[in-house]
Structures are given as C-alpha cells and as structure tokens.
mmCIF file of C-alpha atoms in Angstrom:
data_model
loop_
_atom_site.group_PDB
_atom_site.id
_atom_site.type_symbol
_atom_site.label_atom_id
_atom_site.label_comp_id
_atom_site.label_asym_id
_atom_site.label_seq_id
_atom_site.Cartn_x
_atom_site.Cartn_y
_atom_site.Cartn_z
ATOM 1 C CA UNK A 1275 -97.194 -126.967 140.771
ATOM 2 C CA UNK A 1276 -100.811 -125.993 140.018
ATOM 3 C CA UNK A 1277 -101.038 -125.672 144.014
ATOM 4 C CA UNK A 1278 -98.535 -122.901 144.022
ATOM 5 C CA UNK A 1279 -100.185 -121.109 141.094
ATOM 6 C CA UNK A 1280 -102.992 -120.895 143.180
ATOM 7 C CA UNK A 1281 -101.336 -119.930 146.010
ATOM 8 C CA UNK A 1282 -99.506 -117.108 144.277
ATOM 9 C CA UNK A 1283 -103.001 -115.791 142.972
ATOM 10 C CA UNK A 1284 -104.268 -115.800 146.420
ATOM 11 C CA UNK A 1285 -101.328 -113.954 147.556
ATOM 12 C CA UNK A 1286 -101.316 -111.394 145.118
ATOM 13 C CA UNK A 1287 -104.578 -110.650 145.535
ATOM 14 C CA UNK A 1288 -103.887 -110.330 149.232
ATOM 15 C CA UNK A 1289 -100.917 -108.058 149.157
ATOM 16 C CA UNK A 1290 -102.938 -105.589 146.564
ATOM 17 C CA UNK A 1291 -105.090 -104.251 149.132
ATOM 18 C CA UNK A 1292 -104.004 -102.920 152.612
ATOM 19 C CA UNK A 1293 -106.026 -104.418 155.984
ATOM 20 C CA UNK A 1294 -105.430 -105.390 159.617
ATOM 21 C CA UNK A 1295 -104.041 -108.760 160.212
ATOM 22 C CA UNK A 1296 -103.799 -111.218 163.341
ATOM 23 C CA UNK A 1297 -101.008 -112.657 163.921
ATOM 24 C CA UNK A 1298 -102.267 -116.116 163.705
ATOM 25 C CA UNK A 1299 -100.568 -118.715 162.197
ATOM 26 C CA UNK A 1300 -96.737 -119.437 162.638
ATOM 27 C CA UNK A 1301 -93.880 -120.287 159.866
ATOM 28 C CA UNK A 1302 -93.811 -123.720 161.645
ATOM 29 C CA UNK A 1303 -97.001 -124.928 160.792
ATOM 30 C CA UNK A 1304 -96.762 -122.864 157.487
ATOM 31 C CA UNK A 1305 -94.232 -125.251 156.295
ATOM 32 C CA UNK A 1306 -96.110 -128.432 157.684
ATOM 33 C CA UNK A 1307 -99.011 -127.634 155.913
ATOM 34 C CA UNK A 1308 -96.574 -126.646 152.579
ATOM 35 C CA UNK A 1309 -95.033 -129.433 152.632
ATOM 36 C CA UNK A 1310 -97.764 -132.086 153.392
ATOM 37 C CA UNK A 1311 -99.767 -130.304 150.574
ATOM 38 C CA UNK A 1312 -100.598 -132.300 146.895
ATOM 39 C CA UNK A 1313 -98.607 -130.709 144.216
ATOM 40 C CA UNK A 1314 -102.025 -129.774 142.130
ATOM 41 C CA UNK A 1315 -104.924 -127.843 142.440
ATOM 42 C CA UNK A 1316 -107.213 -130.594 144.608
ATOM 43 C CA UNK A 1317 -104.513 -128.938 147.739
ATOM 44 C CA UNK A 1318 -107.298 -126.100 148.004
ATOM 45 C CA UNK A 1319 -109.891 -129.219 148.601
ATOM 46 C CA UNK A 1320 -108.038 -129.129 152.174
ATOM 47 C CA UNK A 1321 -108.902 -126.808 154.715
ATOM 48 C CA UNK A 1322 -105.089 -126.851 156.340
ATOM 49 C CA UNK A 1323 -104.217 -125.234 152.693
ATOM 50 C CA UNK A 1324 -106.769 -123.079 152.748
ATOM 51 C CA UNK A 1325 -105.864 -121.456 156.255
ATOM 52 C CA UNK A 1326 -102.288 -121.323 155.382
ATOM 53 C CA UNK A 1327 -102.808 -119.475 152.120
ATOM 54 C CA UNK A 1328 -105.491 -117.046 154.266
ATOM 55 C CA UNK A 1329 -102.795 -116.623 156.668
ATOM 56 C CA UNK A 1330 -99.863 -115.993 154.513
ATOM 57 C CA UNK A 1331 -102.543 -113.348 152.603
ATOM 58 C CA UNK A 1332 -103.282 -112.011 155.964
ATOM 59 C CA UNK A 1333 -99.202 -111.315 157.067
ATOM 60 C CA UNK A 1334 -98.814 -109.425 153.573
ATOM 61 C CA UNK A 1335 -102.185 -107.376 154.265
ATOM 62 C CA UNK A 1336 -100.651 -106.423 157.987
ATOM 63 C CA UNK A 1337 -96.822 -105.709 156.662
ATOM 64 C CA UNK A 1338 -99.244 -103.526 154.342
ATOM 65 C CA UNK A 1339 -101.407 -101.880 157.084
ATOM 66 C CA UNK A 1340 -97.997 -101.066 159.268
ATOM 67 C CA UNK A 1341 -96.124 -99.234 156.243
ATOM 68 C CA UNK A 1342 -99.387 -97.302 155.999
ATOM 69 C CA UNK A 1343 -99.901 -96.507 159.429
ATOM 70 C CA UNK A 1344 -95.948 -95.120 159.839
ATOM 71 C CA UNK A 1345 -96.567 -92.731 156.648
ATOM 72 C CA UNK A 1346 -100.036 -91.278 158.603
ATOM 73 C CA UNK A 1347 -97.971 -90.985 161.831
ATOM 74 C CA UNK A 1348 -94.753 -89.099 160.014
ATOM 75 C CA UNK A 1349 -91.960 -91.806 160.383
ATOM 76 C CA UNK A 1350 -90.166 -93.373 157.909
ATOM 77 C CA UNK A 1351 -91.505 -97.006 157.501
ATOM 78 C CA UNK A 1352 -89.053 -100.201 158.177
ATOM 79 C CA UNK A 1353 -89.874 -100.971 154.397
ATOM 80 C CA UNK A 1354 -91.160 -99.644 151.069
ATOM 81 C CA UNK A 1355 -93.552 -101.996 149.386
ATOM 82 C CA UNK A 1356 -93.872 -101.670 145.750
ATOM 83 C CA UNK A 1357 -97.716 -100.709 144.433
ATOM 84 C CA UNK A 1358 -97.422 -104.376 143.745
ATOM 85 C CA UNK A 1359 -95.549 -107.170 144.948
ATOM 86 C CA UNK A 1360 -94.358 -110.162 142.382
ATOM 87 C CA UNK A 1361 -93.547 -113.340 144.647
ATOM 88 C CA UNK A 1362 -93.795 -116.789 142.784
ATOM 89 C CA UNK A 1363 -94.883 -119.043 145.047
ATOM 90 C CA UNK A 1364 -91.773 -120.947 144.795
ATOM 91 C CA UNK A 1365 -90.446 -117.707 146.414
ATOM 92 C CA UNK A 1366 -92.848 -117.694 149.396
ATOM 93 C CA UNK A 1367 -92.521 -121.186 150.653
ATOM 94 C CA UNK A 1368 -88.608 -121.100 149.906
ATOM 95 C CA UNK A 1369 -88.196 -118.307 152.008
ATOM 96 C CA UNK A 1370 -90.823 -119.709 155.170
ATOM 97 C CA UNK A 1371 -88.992 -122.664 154.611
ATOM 98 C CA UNK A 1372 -85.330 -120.917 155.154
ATOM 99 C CA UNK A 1373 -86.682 -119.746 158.592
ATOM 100 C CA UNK A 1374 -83.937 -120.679 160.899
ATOM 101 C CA UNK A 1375 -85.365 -123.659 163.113
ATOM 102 C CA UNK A 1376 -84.861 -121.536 166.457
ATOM 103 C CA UNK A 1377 -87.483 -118.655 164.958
ATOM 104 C CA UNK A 1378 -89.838 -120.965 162.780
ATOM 105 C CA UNK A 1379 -92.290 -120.229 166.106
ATOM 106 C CA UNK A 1380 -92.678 -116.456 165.067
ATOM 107 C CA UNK A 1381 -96.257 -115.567 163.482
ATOM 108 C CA UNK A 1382 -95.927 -115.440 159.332
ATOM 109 C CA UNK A 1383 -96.898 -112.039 160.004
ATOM 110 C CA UNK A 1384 -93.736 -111.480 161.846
ATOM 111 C CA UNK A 1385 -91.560 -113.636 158.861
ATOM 112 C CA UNK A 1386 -93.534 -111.565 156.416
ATOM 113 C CA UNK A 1387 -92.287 -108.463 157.771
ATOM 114 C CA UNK A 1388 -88.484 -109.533 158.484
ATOM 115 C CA UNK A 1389 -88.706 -109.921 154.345
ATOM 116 C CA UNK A 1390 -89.931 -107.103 153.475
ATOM 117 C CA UNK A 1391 -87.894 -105.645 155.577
ATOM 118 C CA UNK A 1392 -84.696 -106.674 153.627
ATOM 119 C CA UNK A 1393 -86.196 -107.177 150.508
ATOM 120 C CA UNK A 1394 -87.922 -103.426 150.381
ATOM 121 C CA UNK A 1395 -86.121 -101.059 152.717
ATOM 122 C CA UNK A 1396 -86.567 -97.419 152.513
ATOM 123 C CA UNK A 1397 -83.611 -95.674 150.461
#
C-alpha cells in the first residue's frame, strides 16, 4: 500500500506541471511491472518501479503539454484537465489494468489520454 502512496506522490507531482513526453513505455508492461511490484515502500528500491512511475508521470505531463498546445493553436482541446488532478493510485493501476487485452500495446501516454479524455471532456 505504501508503494502506491508513493506512486500517487510521484504522479501528482508529475501532472502539476506541463512538459513534453515520449511515448515510451506501454500499459502492458505497466501492469507487469504493477503487479510484480512489493506492496511497500522498498518497490522504489527497483528500477522496473521506478521507470514505470517516470513513465506514467511522463503520459500525464504529455496529455498536459497537448491540452496546452490546442488552447495556443485556437481549438478546443479533446479534454479539460483540472488545475489539479486527484488520482489514488488505486485509481491509476485499476484503470491500466482495465485496458482491454487487444490495446494493452498502446504507449501509457496514449491510455493516459483515452482517460482524460472521458474523464475531463470539454463542456
């Protein structure tokens, strides 16, 4: 549980401040590394958990950076993130985890953004 506290402070800290992203890592080996992870705070002792959580902070920058960049260019953005985003971590790795099997090979960057998507759209 610790391990998820973690990553949720990792996350938050990630989704507070708009960047660039690379695509990187994908919701398949997202969930490997989730679910082969120790349920306390020695997880971050692993380098696999510490990739994952830099990935998953580096989908949230991106969906971040594209909202931005569709406000510069005029458009109306495919979502409307809130100043600041509460996910528990129980929410993040439930929701890589409910990835349909057939599109677990799409970049968390791509997952992050089908979320925010229908979690934040634009009214």
């Amino acid at each position: 549980m610790r391990v998820l506290a973690v990553f949720a402070l990792l996350i938050a800290l990630a989704v507070a401040a708009p960047a660039a992203a690379q695509a990187g890592m994908t919701v398949r080996e997202f969930n490997q590394i989730a679910a082969d992870a120790p349920r306390d705070a020695s997880a971050f002792l692993r380098p696999s958990v510490r990739r994952a959580a830099s990935a998953m902070e580096d989908a949230f920058k991106a969906a971040r950076a594209e909202e931005a960049a569709a406000r510069r260019a005029g458009r109306t953005p495919p979502f409307c993130l809130p100043a600041r985003i509460r996910l528990s971590p129980d929410q993040i790795v439930a929701r890589m985890a409910a990835v349909p099997a057939a599109r677990q090979n799409q970049s968390l960057t791509q997952a992050v953004r089908a979320w925010m998507v229908e979690r934040f759209p634009c009214r």
